[in-house]
Amino acid sequence: MGTPEVRRKDLKMINGYPMVYAFALNWERMEEFQGRPDDIVISTFPKSGTTWISEIVDMVLNDGDTEKCKRDVITTKIPMLELYEPEHNISGIEFLKTTPSPRVIKTHLPTDLLPKSLWENKCKMIYMARNAKDVTVSYYHFDLMNNLHPVPCTWEEYVLKFLDGNVPYGSWFNHVKTWWEKKKDHPLLFLYYEDLKQNPKEEIKKVASFLGKTLDEKTLDKIIHHTSFEMMKDNPMVNYTHLPSSMMDHSKSPFMRKGTIGDWKNYFTVAQNEIFDAVYEKEMSGTTLKFCTEIQSCCCKFLSDY
Ligand code: A3P
C-alpha cells in the first residue's frame, strides 16, 4: 500500500472530536502511549501561543542558556504527541520514544483524548489559553498555510465553523473549560497568552517555580528577550520555516504572523462580533474562567491565580 494522501483532507472524527486527517490515522498509537512520571506536558488549543510557551519552558529548563536552546528545532526539542505525517514519516510518538527524560511534550488534545498514562503518572502540565477572538483570527490564517488542514474557506464561513467547533480539536469552549477544571485535581499551571504578553517576567517566574527552578533577574531578562515575538519570528529553530512547504506554506501566511492582543478587531465585522458574543455568553456561563480581548482592562491576570 502506498503513502496515504493527507493534504487538504476533511477532518476525521475521533471519539466525537474533529481531528486533522493525518493525525487521526492509526489512532491506537495514542491510546497505547506510555507517559513517564517526569514528563512535562504543554497543552493548548491551537494558536494560543504554544510555540512561545514551549521555547520559554526550554529556556527555563536550560537556565536561560540560548546556545543550548539552539541545539535543535522546536519540533524535535518538544515533540507534538499527536503529530503524524506519513509522507515524510514524521511521528510525534516515534520522536518521543527516543527523547531522553525529562521529556517536554506538546499537545493540543482535549482532556478526554489525552493518553491516560499522562494523568495517571501525575505529570506536570502547563496549559496556555488565549482569548477566543484572537484564536479565531490566528487559526483562520493557519488554515491558509497548513496543508494538513482541510481546504480553507472564507473568513465569514470560518467564524461560524469556529463557533460550531467544526475545526481541528473541536470546540474552543469545551477545550478551555475542561482544561480549567483539571486544575482542581492535577498539577497544572494555567496561563494566559495575554498575561504573558503584558507581564512576561511575572509569568515566566510562575513557570520557573512550577518546574522547581529559581532564576535570577539577569536570566529572566535573557529569557524575555530570547522569546520575544521579534526574536522568535526571525529564529529559524522556532519559526517553523524548517518544515517542508508541502506541510506549511509560509507564502500563504507566516507562522509567526503578528503576535498581538486584539488583532480580531481588524477582522470581525459588527455583525460577526454580535453573533460571537452571543454564543460566547451562552457557552461560558457557569465557568469562573475569564479572558481579556484587548490590552487595557485586562482581567485575566487576577484570575490566573484563582
Ligand atoms: P498570530 O497568528 O495571532 O500572530 P501556536 O504556537 O499555538 O500555533 O500559536 C501561534 C500564535 O502565537 C501566532 O499568533 C504567533 O504569531 C503567536 N506567537 C508565536 N510566538 C510568539 C511570541 N514570542 N510572542 C507573542 N506571540 C507569539
Short mmCIF file of C-alpha atoms and ligand atoms in Angstrom, two decimals:
data_model
loop_
_atom_site.label_atom_id
_atom_site.label_comp_id
_atom_site.label_asym_id
_atom_site.label_seq_id
_atom_site.Cartn_x
_atom_site.Cartn_y
_atom_site.Cartn_z
CA MET A 1 0.00 0.00 0.00
CA GLY A 2 1.35 3.49 -0.87
CA THR A 3 1.54 6.52 1.40
CA PRO A 4 -1.98 7.82 2.09
CA GLU A 5 -2.75 11.29 0.72
CA VAL A 6 -3.22 13.54 3.74
CA ARG A 7 -3.09 17.04 2.31
CA ARG A 8 -6.23 19.20 2.39
CA LYS A 9 -8.39 16.30 3.55
CA ASP A 10 -11.56 16.73 5.59
CA LEU A 11 -11.29 16.34 9.34
CA LYS A 12 -11.88 12.88 10.76
CA MET A 13 -13.89 12.31 13.95
CA ILE A 14 -12.10 10.72 16.92
CA ASN A 15 -14.38 10.00 19.88
CA GLY A 16 -16.60 12.94 18.96
CA TYR A 17 -13.75 15.39 18.21
CA PRO A 18 -12.87 16.58 14.69
CA MET A 19 -9.21 15.75 14.15
CA VAL A 20 -6.64 16.61 11.47
CA TYR A 21 -6.99 13.73 8.98
CA ALA A 22 -3.31 12.71 9.11
CA PHE A 23 -3.19 12.71 12.91
CA ALA A 24 -6.29 10.51 13.07
CA LEU A 25 -4.53 7.68 11.20
CA ASN A 26 -3.53 4.75 13.45
CA TRP A 27 -5.12 6.43 16.48
CA GLU A 28 -4.43 3.30 18.58
CA ARG A 29 -0.87 4.63 18.91
CA MET A 30 -2.26 7.47 21.07
CA GLU A 31 -4.19 5.13 23.34
CA GLU A 32 -1.14 2.94 23.82
CA PHE A 33 1.23 5.83 24.55
CA GLN A 34 3.13 5.47 27.83
CA GLY A 35 3.85 8.62 29.77
CA ARG A 36 6.71 8.83 32.25
CA PRO A 37 6.28 10.43 35.71
CA ASP A 38 8.79 13.17 34.90
CA ASP A 39 7.18 14.09 31.57
CA ILE A 40 6.13 17.74 31.34
CA VAL A 41 3.09 18.36 29.15
CA ILE A 42 2.41 21.67 27.38
CA SER A 43 -1.19 21.81 26.28
CA THR A 44 -3.10 24.48 24.40
CA PHE A 45 -5.96 24.96 21.99
CA PRO A 46 -4.15 25.60 18.68
CA LYS A 47 -2.91 29.15 18.05
CA SER A 48 -2.81 30.09 21.73
CA GLY A 49 0.95 30.63 21.85
CA THR A 50 2.12 27.01 22.10
CA THR A 51 5.44 27.67 20.37
CA TRP A 52 6.07 30.68 22.59
CA ILE A 53 5.45 28.88 25.88
CA SER A 54 7.40 25.86 24.57
CA GLU A 55 10.52 27.95 23.95
CA ILE A 56 10.08 29.60 27.36
CA VAL A 57 9.90 26.20 29.07
CA ASP A 58 13.03 25.06 27.22
CA MET A 59 14.85 28.26 28.25
CA VAL A 60 13.73 27.86 31.87
CA LEU A 61 14.87 24.23 31.99
CA ASN A 62 18.22 25.25 30.49
CA ASP A 63 18.72 28.21 32.88
CA GLY A 64 18.47 30.74 30.06
CA ASP A 65 21.31 29.25 28.02
CA THR A 66 20.47 30.39 24.48
CA GLU A 67 23.15 28.22 22.89
CA LYS A 68 21.69 25.06 24.47
CA CYS A 69 18.26 26.16 23.29
CA LYS A 70 19.54 26.34 19.72
CA ARG A 71 20.56 22.64 19.89
CA ASP A 72 17.63 21.64 17.66
CA VAL A 73 14.39 22.82 16.07
CA ILE A 74 11.39 23.24 18.36
CA THR A 75 9.50 20.29 16.86
CA THR A 76 12.34 17.95 17.85
CA LYS A 77 13.13 19.50 21.25
CA ILE A 78 9.45 19.43 22.23
CA PRO A 79 7.70 16.84 20.06
CA MET A 80 3.99 17.10 19.41
CA LEU A 81 2.31 13.99 20.74
CA GLU A 82 -0.39 13.52 18.11
CA LEU A 83 1.62 14.72 15.10
CA TYR A 84 1.67 12.21 12.27
CA GLU A 85 2.60 12.88 8.67
CA PRO A 86 3.13 9.70 6.64
CA GLU A 87 4.66 11.30 3.53
CA HIS A 88 7.79 12.44 5.39
CA ASN A 89 7.42 9.74 8.04
CA ILE A 90 7.08 12.30 10.83
CA SER A 91 5.58 10.93 14.05
CA GLY A 92 5.49 12.66 17.43
CA ILE A 93 5.33 9.35 19.25
CA GLU A 94 8.37 8.00 17.43
CA PHE A 95 10.34 11.16 18.35
CA LEU A 96 9.22 10.80 21.96
CA LYS A 97 10.38 7.19 22.19
CA THR A 98 13.95 8.36 21.65
CA THR A 99 13.72 11.59 23.65
CA PRO A 100 15.66 11.38 26.92
CA SER A 101 13.85 12.18 30.19
CA PRO A 102 12.65 14.59 31.34
CA ARG A 103 10.65 14.93 28.15
CA VAL A 104 8.60 18.01 27.34
CA ILE A 105 5.57 17.02 25.29
CA LYS A 106 3.42 19.39 23.25
CA THR A 107 -0.23 18.61 22.60
CA HIS A 108 -3.49 20.24 21.58
CA LEU A 109 -5.61 17.31 22.69
CA PRO A 110 -8.76 17.92 24.71
CA THR A 111 -8.61 16.40 28.21
CA ASP A 112 -10.50 13.24 27.36
CA LEU A 113 -8.30 12.37 24.36
CA LEU A 114 -5.04 12.79 26.28
CA PRO A 115 -3.42 9.38 26.89
CA LYS A 116 -4.49 8.08 30.31
CA SER A 117 -0.95 7.35 31.48
CA LEU A 118 -0.11 11.09 31.50
CA TRP A 119 -2.94 11.64 34.01
CA GLU A 120 -2.14 8.50 36.00
CA ASN A 121 1.53 9.44 36.27
CA LYS A 122 0.51 12.86 37.62
CA CYS A 123 2.75 14.51 35.03
CA LYS A 124 3.18 18.25 35.42
CA MET A 125 1.13 20.11 32.83
CA ILE A 126 1.19 23.70 31.63
CA TYR A 127 -1.94 24.92 29.85
CA MET A 128 -1.81 28.19 27.95
CA ALA A 129 -5.08 29.84 26.97
CA ARG A 130 -5.71 32.77 24.62
CA ASN A 131 -8.88 34.76 24.05
CA ALA A 132 -11.24 33.14 21.55
CA LYS A 133 -11.43 36.03 19.10
CA ASP A 134 -7.69 36.30 18.52
CA VAL A 135 -7.51 32.50 18.32
CA THR A 136 -10.19 32.54 15.60
CA VAL A 137 -8.19 35.03 13.51
CA SER A 138 -4.92 33.18 14.03
CA TYR A 139 -6.50 29.78 13.28
CA TYR A 140 -8.10 31.12 10.10
CA HIS A 141 -4.68 32.22 8.84
CA PHE A 142 -3.16 28.91 9.91
CA ASP A 143 -5.73 27.11 7.74
CA LEU A 144 -4.44 29.05 4.75
CA MET A 145 -0.85 27.88 5.21
CA ASN A 146 -1.20 24.44 6.80
CA ASN A 147 -1.71 21.84 4.09
CA LEU A 148 -2.66 19.16 6.63
CA HIS A 149 -5.84 21.14 7.31
CA PRO A 150 -8.99 20.90 5.17
CA VAL A 151 -9.42 23.19 2.15
CA PRO A 152 -9.64 26.76 3.55
CA CYS A 153 -12.95 28.62 3.49
CA THR A 154 -13.78 32.33 3.59
CA TRP A 155 -13.41 34.33 6.80
CA GLU A 156 -17.23 34.66 7.01
CA GLU A 157 -17.62 30.88 6.90
CA TYR A 158 -14.70 30.35 9.23
CA VAL A 159 -16.16 32.35 12.13
CA LEU A 160 -19.27 30.13 12.08
CA LYS A 161 -17.21 26.94 11.80
CA PHE A 162 -15.13 28.01 14.78
CA LEU A 163 -18.23 28.73 16.88
CA ASP A 164 -19.64 25.32 15.89
CA GLY A 165 -16.44 23.57 16.92
CA ASN A 166 -16.02 22.39 13.35
CA VAL A 167 -12.23 22.92 13.39
CA PRO A 168 -9.37 20.58 14.37
CA TYR A 169 -9.69 19.60 18.08
CA GLY A 170 -13.31 20.78 18.17
CA SER A 171 -14.81 23.47 20.33
CA TRP A 172 -12.52 26.11 21.87
CA PHE A 173 -15.13 26.48 24.62
CA ASN A 174 -15.02 22.81 25.55
CA HIS A 175 -11.21 22.83 25.42
CA VAL A 176 -10.58 25.77 27.75
CA LYS A 177 -13.37 24.84 30.18
CA THR A 178 -12.37 21.22 30.60
CA TRP A 179 -8.66 22.00 30.99
CA TRP A 180 -9.55 24.72 33.53
CA GLU A 181 -11.48 22.13 35.56
CA LYS A 182 -8.44 19.84 35.62
CA LYS A 183 -6.63 22.43 37.73
CA LYS A 184 -8.63 21.21 40.70
CA ASP A 185 -7.11 17.77 40.96
CA HIS A 186 -3.96 17.75 38.82
CA PRO A 187 -0.60 19.56 38.97
CA LEU A 188 -1.47 22.04 36.26
CA LEU A 189 -0.28 25.60 35.72
CA PHE A 190 -2.93 27.58 33.84
CA LEU A 191 -1.52 30.58 31.96
CA TYR A 192 -2.93 33.21 29.64
CA TYR A 193 -1.29 34.48 26.45
CA GLU A 194 -2.47 37.98 27.32
CA ASP A 195 -0.76 37.89 30.74
CA LEU A 196 2.46 36.62 29.22
CA LYS A 197 2.38 39.39 26.64
CA GLN A 198 1.77 42.13 29.19
CA ASN A 199 3.80 40.91 32.12
CA PRO A 200 6.32 38.34 30.88
CA LYS A 201 8.55 38.42 33.94
CA GLU A 202 5.81 37.50 36.40
CA GLU A 203 4.51 34.74 34.15
CA ILE A 204 7.96 33.27 33.47
CA LYS A 205 8.62 33.26 37.21
CA LYS A 206 5.43 31.20 37.63
CA VAL A 207 6.70 28.72 35.03
CA ALA A 208 10.10 28.50 36.75
CA SER A 209 8.58 27.99 40.18
CA PHE A 210 6.19 25.32 38.83
CA LEU A 211 9.17 23.48 37.32
CA GLY A 212 11.20 23.78 40.53
CA LYS A 213 13.64 26.41 39.25
CA THR A 214 14.79 29.69 40.74
CA LEU A 215 16.13 32.14 38.18
CA ASP A 216 17.93 35.40 38.83
CA GLU A 217 16.87 38.70 37.26
CA LYS A 218 19.54 38.57 34.56
CA THR A 219 18.42 35.12 33.43
CA LEU A 220 14.77 36.17 33.44
CA ASP A 221 15.61 39.19 31.27
CA LYS A 222 17.54 36.96 28.90
CA ILE A 223 14.57 34.62 28.56
CA ILE A 224 12.19 37.53 27.93
CA HIS A 225 14.47 38.85 25.19
CA HIS A 226 15.09 35.48 23.51
CA THR A 227 11.36 34.61 23.48
CA SER A 228 10.01 37.99 22.37
CA PHE A 229 7.92 37.88 19.21
CA GLU A 230 10.54 39.86 17.29
CA MET A 231 13.31 37.39 18.18
CA MET A 232 11.24 34.26 17.64
CA LYS A 233 9.93 35.49 14.29
CA ASP A 234 13.49 35.54 12.92
CA ASN A 235 14.73 32.42 14.70
CA PRO A 236 14.68 29.51 12.20
CA MET A 237 14.77 27.00 15.08
CA VAL A 238 11.31 28.07 16.26
CA ASN A 239 9.52 29.86 13.40
CA TYR A 240 8.52 26.63 11.59
CA THR A 241 10.32 27.50 8.34
CA HIS A 242 12.22 24.21 8.74
CA LEU A 243 9.15 22.16 7.82
CA PRO A 244 8.64 21.13 4.18
CA SER A 245 6.48 23.64 2.30
CA SER A 246 4.17 20.77 1.38
CA MET A 247 3.19 20.85 5.08
CA MET A 248 3.31 24.57 5.84
CA ASP A 249 3.38 27.21 3.13
CA HIS A 250 4.59 30.47 4.70
CA SER A 251 3.96 32.35 1.46
CA LYS A 252 0.22 31.99 2.19
CA SER A 253 0.59 33.32 5.76
CA PRO A 254 3.65 33.20 8.03
CA PHE A 255 3.51 31.01 11.13
CA MET A 256 4.83 33.93 13.19
CA ARG A 257 2.13 36.27 11.99
CA LYS A 258 1.54 39.24 14.33
CA GLY A 259 1.80 38.06 17.93
CA THR A 260 -0.50 40.73 19.34
CA ILE A 261 -3.58 41.09 21.54
CA GLY A 262 -6.73 42.40 19.86
CA ASP A 263 -5.97 41.71 16.18
CA TRP A 264 -9.53 40.37 15.98
CA LYS A 265 -10.73 43.98 15.73
CA ASN A 266 -9.17 44.13 12.26
CA TYR A 267 -11.26 41.16 11.07
CA PHE A 268 -14.60 40.89 12.89
CA THR A 269 -17.50 42.87 11.45
CA VAL A 270 -20.00 44.34 13.92
CA ALA A 271 -22.47 41.59 12.97
CA GLN A 272 -19.90 38.80 13.41
CA ASN A 273 -18.92 40.22 16.76
CA GLU A 274 -22.53 40.19 17.93
CA ILE A 275 -23.03 36.59 16.87
CA PHE A 276 -19.75 35.60 18.51
CA ASP A 277 -20.58 37.38 21.78
CA ALA A 278 -24.00 35.72 21.99
CA VAL A 279 -22.55 32.21 21.57
CA TYR A 280 -19.68 33.09 23.92
CA GLU A 281 -22.00 34.21 26.69
CA LYS A 282 -24.05 31.02 26.45
CA GLU A 283 -21.06 28.67 26.27
CA MET A 284 -19.07 30.39 29.04
CA SER A 285 -21.92 30.86 31.51
CA GLY A 286 -21.29 28.81 34.61
CA THR A 287 -17.49 28.93 34.43
CA THR A 288 -15.20 31.11 36.53
CA LEU A 289 -12.81 31.28 33.60
CA LYS A 290 -12.36 34.85 32.34
CA PHE A 291 -10.44 36.21 29.36
CA CYS A 292 -9.45 39.64 28.15
CA THR A 293 -9.67 40.54 24.49
CA GLU A 294 -7.75 43.79 24.49
CA ILE A 295 -4.71 45.31 26.09
CA GLN A 296 -6.44 47.69 28.51
CA SER A 297 -8.66 46.49 31.32
CA CYS A 298 -7.13 43.04 31.28
CA CYS A 299 -8.82 40.99 33.94
CA CYS A 300 -7.30 37.55 33.43
CA LYS A 301 -4.11 38.36 35.34
CA PHE A 302 -6.00 38.39 38.59
CA LEU A 303 -7.92 35.26 37.76
CA SER A 304 -4.94 33.19 36.73
CA ASP A 305 -4.04 32.91 40.42
CA TYR A 306 -7.51 31.58 41.20
P1 A3P B 1 -0.90 35.23 15.50
O1 A3P B 1 -1.36 34.40 14.35
O2 A3P B 1 -2.03 35.98 16.15
O3 A3P B 1 0.23 36.13 15.17
P2 A3P B 1 0.77 28.42 18.29
O4 A3P B 1 2.23 28.40 18.56
O5 A3P B 1 -0.08 27.91 19.38
O6 A3P B 1 0.45 27.86 16.95
O7 A3P B 1 0.34 29.97 18.22
C1 A3P B 1 0.74 30.81 17.18
C2 A3P B 1 0.38 32.22 17.55
O8 A3P B 1 1.28 32.66 18.60
C3 A3P B 1 0.57 33.18 16.40
O9 A3P B 1 -0.37 34.23 16.64
C4 A3P B 1 2.01 33.62 16.62
O10 A3P B 1 2.35 34.80 15.97
C5 A3P B 1 1.99 33.81 18.14
N1 A3P B 1 3.32 33.82 18.73
C6 A3P B 1 4.36 32.98 18.49
N2 A3P B 1 5.45 33.34 19.19
C7 A3P B 1 5.09 34.44 19.89
C8 A3P B 1 5.80 35.30 20.81
N3 A3P B 1 7.07 35.09 21.10
N4 A3P B 1 5.11 36.33 21.34
C9 A3P B 1 3.81 36.56 21.04
N5 A3P B 1 3.11 35.79 20.18
C10 A3P B 1 3.74 34.75 19.62
#
